[in-house]
XYZ file of C-alpha atoms in Angstrom:
342
model
C -0.572 -24.986 -6.393
C -0.421 -24.560 -10.244
C 2.154 -22.062 -10.556
C 3.344 -21.427 -13.908
C 7.079 -22.268 -14.092
C 9.615 -19.939 -14.723
C 10.633 -21.234 -18.181
C 6.933 -21.431 -19.003
C 6.429 -17.715 -18.091
C 9.388 -16.528 -20.053
C 7.866 -18.615 -22.971
C 4.328 -17.104 -22.516
C 5.441 -13.565 -22.138
C 7.601 -13.707 -25.102
C 4.603 -14.984 -27.090
C 2.212 -12.398 -25.789
C 4.636 -9.842 -26.300
C 5.725 -10.898 -29.883
C 2.188 -11.051 -30.942
C 0.746 -8.185 -29.704
C 0.669 -4.929 -32.234
C 3.268 -2.033 -30.805
C 1.131 0.303 -28.838
C 1.130 3.509 -30.918
C -0.405 5.478 -27.962
C -0.283 4.919 -24.148
C -4.051 4.310 -24.016
C -3.246 0.612 -25.610
C -2.023 -0.441 -22.340
C -3.441 -2.609 -19.862
C -2.131 -2.271 -16.120
C -2.748 -4.357 -12.992
C -2.698 -2.858 -9.655
C -2.283 -5.632 -6.993
C -1.696 -5.527 -3.194
C 0.033 -8.676 -1.377
C -3.499 -9.752 -0.048
C -6.720 -8.385 1.277
C -6.569 -5.527 3.556
C -8.695 -2.362 3.734
C -5.973 -0.236 3.286
C -5.661 -0.692 -0.441
C -9.455 -0.200 -1.070
C -8.994 3.084 -2.587
C -6.823 1.504 -5.315
C -10.068 0.264 -6.970
C -11.423 3.635 -7.626
C -7.979 5.006 -8.162
C -7.584 2.448 -11.010
C -11.140 3.200 -12.635
C -10.446 7.062 -12.329
C -6.847 6.720 -13.634
C -8.116 4.634 -16.776
C -10.637 7.211 -17.423
C -8.744 10.288 -16.838
C -5.594 9.261 -18.864
C -7.272 7.276 -21.590
C -6.005 3.964 -20.488
C -7.305 1.069 -22.100
C -7.550 -0.964 -18.842
C -6.334 -0.324 -15.262
C -7.557 -3.165 -13.224
C -7.346 -3.850 -9.329
C -6.365 -7.362 -8.535
C -6.154 -8.891 -4.990
C -4.640 -12.246 -4.277
C -6.933 -14.357 -2.134
C -4.623 -14.409 0.789
C -1.286 -12.925 2.104
C 1.009 -15.491 0.261
C 3.834 -14.404 -1.985
C 3.214 -17.275 -4.038
C -0.474 -16.551 -4.633
C 0.518 -12.926 -5.437
C 3.447 -14.578 -7.911
C 0.698 -16.515 -9.462
C -1.675 -13.596 -9.844
C 1.024 -11.502 -11.934
C 2.289 -14.505 -13.758
C -1.004 -15.168 -15.267
C -1.960 -11.678 -15.984
C 1.255 -11.091 -17.738
C 0.520 -14.266 -19.745
C -2.860 -12.587 -20.498
C -0.986 -9.502 -21.941
C -1.164 -6.888 -19.242
C 1.437 -4.609 -20.164
C 2.285 -3.157 -16.759
C 2.358 -3.993 -12.967
C 1.691 -1.818 -9.677
C 2.874 -3.936 -7.032
C 2.577 -3.917 -3.296
C 5.185 -6.658 -2.510
C 4.003 -9.584 -0.739
C 7.675 -10.105 0.377
C 10.240 -7.033 -0.147
C 12.978 -9.603 -1.425
C 10.875 -12.284 -2.687
C 8.741 -10.339 -5.308
C 12.056 -9.400 -6.961
C 12.213 -12.717 -9.039
C 8.949 -12.248 -10.801
C 9.536 -8.583 -11.184
C 12.942 -9.450 -13.102
C 11.158 -11.942 -15.431
C 8.772 -9.108 -16.076
C 11.464 -6.478 -16.949
C 13.478 -8.877 -18.957
C 10.276 -9.333 -21.323
C 9.608 -5.425 -21.486
C 7.065 -5.255 -18.837
C 7.700 -2.560 -16.394
C 6.613 -2.592 -12.628
C 6.631 -0.173 -9.776
C 6.195 -0.701 -6.066
C 3.169 1.381 -4.627
C 2.231 1.498 -0.660
C 5.536 -0.619 0.381
C 8.941 -1.123 -1.397
C 10.747 -4.061 -2.503
C 14.180 -4.435 -1.437
C 17.182 -2.981 -3.548
C 18.627 -4.360 -5.647
C 15.309 -4.464 -7.762
C 13.793 -4.131 -11.177
C 11.084 -2.042 -9.956
C 11.422 1.535 -11.704
C 10.554 3.154 -8.323
C 8.569 2.704 -5.070
C 5.660 5.279 -4.376
C 4.689 4.921 -0.608
C 4.005 6.499 2.457
C 7.309 8.046 4.182
C 6.534 5.803 7.249
C 9.339 7.573 9.498
C 8.063 11.196 8.819
C 4.350 10.002 9.370
C 4.989 8.257 12.726
C 7.408 11.153 13.754
C 4.720 13.709 13.109
C 2.003 11.400 14.728
C 4.024 11.066 17.739
C 4.915 15.016 17.964
C 0.987 15.577 17.666
C 0.234 13.117 20.214
C 2.858 14.583 22.751
C 1.357 18.055 21.906
C -2.241 16.695 22.671
C -0.684 15.314 25.954
C 0.442 18.542 26.949
C 4.186 17.789 26.633
C 4.317 15.365 29.220
C 3.544 11.774 30.317
C 3.739 8.165 29.318
C 3.565 6.780 25.796
C 2.630 3.557 24.300
C 3.449 2.548 20.547
C 0.927 0.066 19.154
C 3.153 -1.229 16.171
C 2.897 -3.671 13.406
C 5.181 -6.607 12.993
C 8.309 -6.100 14.481
C 10.509 -8.154 11.472
C 8.801 -5.447 9.023
C 11.396 -3.031 7.905
C 8.604 -0.217 7.867
C 7.672 -0.920 11.598
C 11.560 -0.672 12.404
C 11.497 2.791 10.848
C 8.390 3.834 12.708
C 9.732 2.498 15.891
C 12.671 4.656 15.422
C 10.605 7.702 14.460
C 8.489 7.286 17.836
C 11.564 6.852 19.801
C 13.250 9.944 18.368
C 10.121 12.207 19.046
C 9.912 11.230 22.705
C 13.587 11.594 23.301
C 13.340 15.169 21.958
C 11.192 15.892 25.217
C 14.278 15.475 27.365
C 12.479 13.156 29.592
C 9.124 14.846 29.760
C 7.626 12.277 27.842
C 8.665 8.487 28.346
C 8.045 5.558 26.133
C 6.147 2.890 28.392
C 6.180 0.249 26.133
C 6.430 -0.701 22.327
C 3.594 -3.457 21.597
C 4.404 -5.219 18.143
C 2.332 -7.349 16.247
C -1.008 -5.617 16.656
C -1.991 -5.126 13.051
C -4.072 -8.065 13.092
C -7.587 -8.282 14.191
C -7.097 -11.214 16.648
C -3.698 -10.355 17.928
C -4.560 -6.691 17.919
C -7.843 -7.031 20.004
C -6.043 -9.612 22.658
C -2.838 -7.289 22.839
C -4.414 -3.737 23.264
C -7.291 -4.590 25.568
C -4.893 -6.464 27.884
C -2.593 -3.545 27.870
C -5.231 -1.258 28.645
C -6.737 -3.666 31.440
C -3.154 -3.932 33.105
C -1.733 -0.338 32.459
C -4.787 2.048 31.798
C -3.931 4.475 34.575
C -0.217 4.502 33.698
C -0.679 5.553 30.224
C -1.170 9.213 29.079
C -1.046 8.664 25.275
C -1.142 5.983 22.631
C 0.054 5.918 18.752
C -0.793 3.327 16.632
C 1.012 2.883 13.611
C -1.073 -0.001 11.763
C -4.592 0.142 10.147
C -5.818 -2.345 12.317
C -4.055 -1.258 15.306
C -5.895 2.047 15.255
C -9.251 0.694 14.950
C -8.784 -1.604 17.695
C -7.362 0.993 20.062
C -10.405 3.448 18.982
C -12.712 0.817 19.866
C -11.370 0.055 23.051
C -10.794 3.521 24.191
C -14.553 4.168 23.337
C -15.766 0.935 25.075
C -13.950 2.125 28.363
C -15.430 5.654 28.016
C -11.971 6.865 28.302
C -10.935 10.285 26.972
C -8.161 10.928 29.233
C -5.713 9.023 27.095
C -4.966 10.807 23.961
C -4.422 8.636 20.925
C -2.917 9.109 17.634
C -4.048 6.330 15.016
C -3.235 5.968 11.349
C -5.381 5.521 8.129
C -9.048 7.134 7.981
C -11.141 3.877 9.089
C -14.791 5.085 9.919
C -14.355 4.026 13.525
C -11.140 6.022 13.804
C -12.959 8.997 12.415
C -16.100 8.412 14.477
C -13.692 8.596 17.416
C -12.326 12.030 16.696
C -15.678 13.393 16.219
C -16.665 11.992 19.781
C -13.351 12.747 21.484
C -12.024 9.351 22.020
C -9.130 9.879 19.244
C -7.235 13.315 19.205
C -6.226 12.165 15.454
C -5.089 10.137 12.840
C -2.261 10.156 10.442
C -3.774 9.979 6.642
C -1.766 8.068 4.063
C -2.660 8.469 0.527
C -3.517 5.182 -0.893
C -5.779 6.569 -3.480
C -2.780 8.858 -4.820
C -0.461 5.781 -4.957
C -2.833 3.885 -7.268
C -3.715 6.738 -9.260
C -0.279 8.290 -10.076
C 1.014 4.729 -10.297
C -1.157 3.980 -12.968
C -0.488 6.992 -14.804
C 3.305 6.466 -14.610
C 2.888 2.709 -15.765
C 1.123 3.652 -18.640
C 3.730 6.389 -19.717
C 6.785 3.622 -18.684
C 4.763 0.829 -20.958
C 4.649 3.941 -23.585
C 8.630 4.002 -23.772
C 9.493 6.735 -21.222
C 12.191 5.983 -19.086
C 13.276 6.915 -15.337
C 15.316 9.765 -15.487
C 19.385 9.339 -14.086
C 18.960 12.616 -11.975
C 15.095 11.932 -10.733
C 14.916 13.621 -7.400
C 14.288 10.302 -5.467
C 14.617 9.913 -1.454
C 17.072 7.226 -0.597
C 15.831 4.881 2.194
C 17.031 1.555 3.941
C 14.858 -0.398 1.371
C 15.501 1.576 -2.071
C 17.314 4.433 -3.560
C 14.245 5.153 -5.854
C 11.755 6.306 -3.328
C 8.929 8.874 -3.741
C 6.679 10.143 -0.555
C 2.885 9.990 -1.740
C 2.327 12.280 1.318
C 0.517 12.307 4.716
C -1.022 14.732 6.986
C -2.781 14.760 10.181
C -6.556 14.529 10.460
C -7.989 15.771 13.501
C -10.875 17.538 14.602
C -10.075 20.970 12.930
C -9.976 19.117 9.029
C -12.078 15.992 9.560
C -14.792 17.248 7.058
C -12.063 18.676 4.416
C -8.951 16.242 4.644
C -10.258 14.494 1.574
C -10.085 17.651 -0.515
C -6.570 18.183 0.889
C -5.593 14.624 -0.259
C -7.000 15.274 -3.531
C -5.221 18.386 -3.875
C -1.849 16.644 -2.824
C -2.317 13.986 -5.425
C -3.140 16.475 -8.054
C 0.031 18.371 -7.315
C 2.038 14.908 -7.508
C 0.630 13.923 -10.687
C 0.800 17.537 -12.563
C 5.116 17.596 -11.948
C 5.660 13.497 -11.955
C 6.541 13.407 -15.635
C 9.090 16.285 -15.691
C 10.347 15.199 -12.196
C 11.022 11.452 -12.569
C 10.494 10.514 -16.491
C 12.476 11.171 -19.471
C 9.520 10.535 -22.470
């Protein structure tokens, strides 16, 4: 792995910053949006990057994906892009703590970064984190599931990596929603590590084979978990088990249309990329984060912004895209005044 040395990065950055002409307008900026690795969740970032560049007159907004989910590959991508003269970065942290090293180097060389889709752990030099409020999303999803179940029965939570802080918050949210039924609904099981195709297939299908008759409802809080569960229920021909997923994969949406899925919690990855690029352009142009900005405090960071969520069901399956666009437009329109001093 030919990763630029830390000292080498600092020298390259210093050279590129010193030799580059000062940008008179924000449109001179070159921005990178990069996830931690390949995943369908981030696909809308590519269009968001193109739209932000066009709508806000930014010189370049590029979507760059590491070939694998390895922090060193993301670090190498960020380092090499910075050395090439890119002026701001929107990053989904490949590691919530490990990412802070390269982020600190970027800041020391006058290059701002923000966390998008997932947060870096404080203390961090990320200007802010814009992502889904995963606790609220899982809580609302579970409440919707309980309603679809008629307010009683046994629930299974299909969760992501149990060591992930986001998963911990989602588990807590599901447990809270279930507890509020005062025993009418019970949590039969939390099945972790299902947001992976191989493990998800194995664990979810094994669960249904062994306990299908005991399950009244399932909630999945991972993209792949949702697709696998929707597929499994369709293959079983089972519409009795109520299911709420997350994200808007075609398989999940088709499940809603055909009655195998009660709903899915939409996230707003497009909005994260679009507003993230807009904010990075302003930050690279000299704006700063307001000291009194109305951030949300989370276990990971004191500078969290909720990018929005909503339930997709049979009632709004053909219009939810417009709802997300409206939400994104509202967030963008008020963002500068709320969060930045320019």
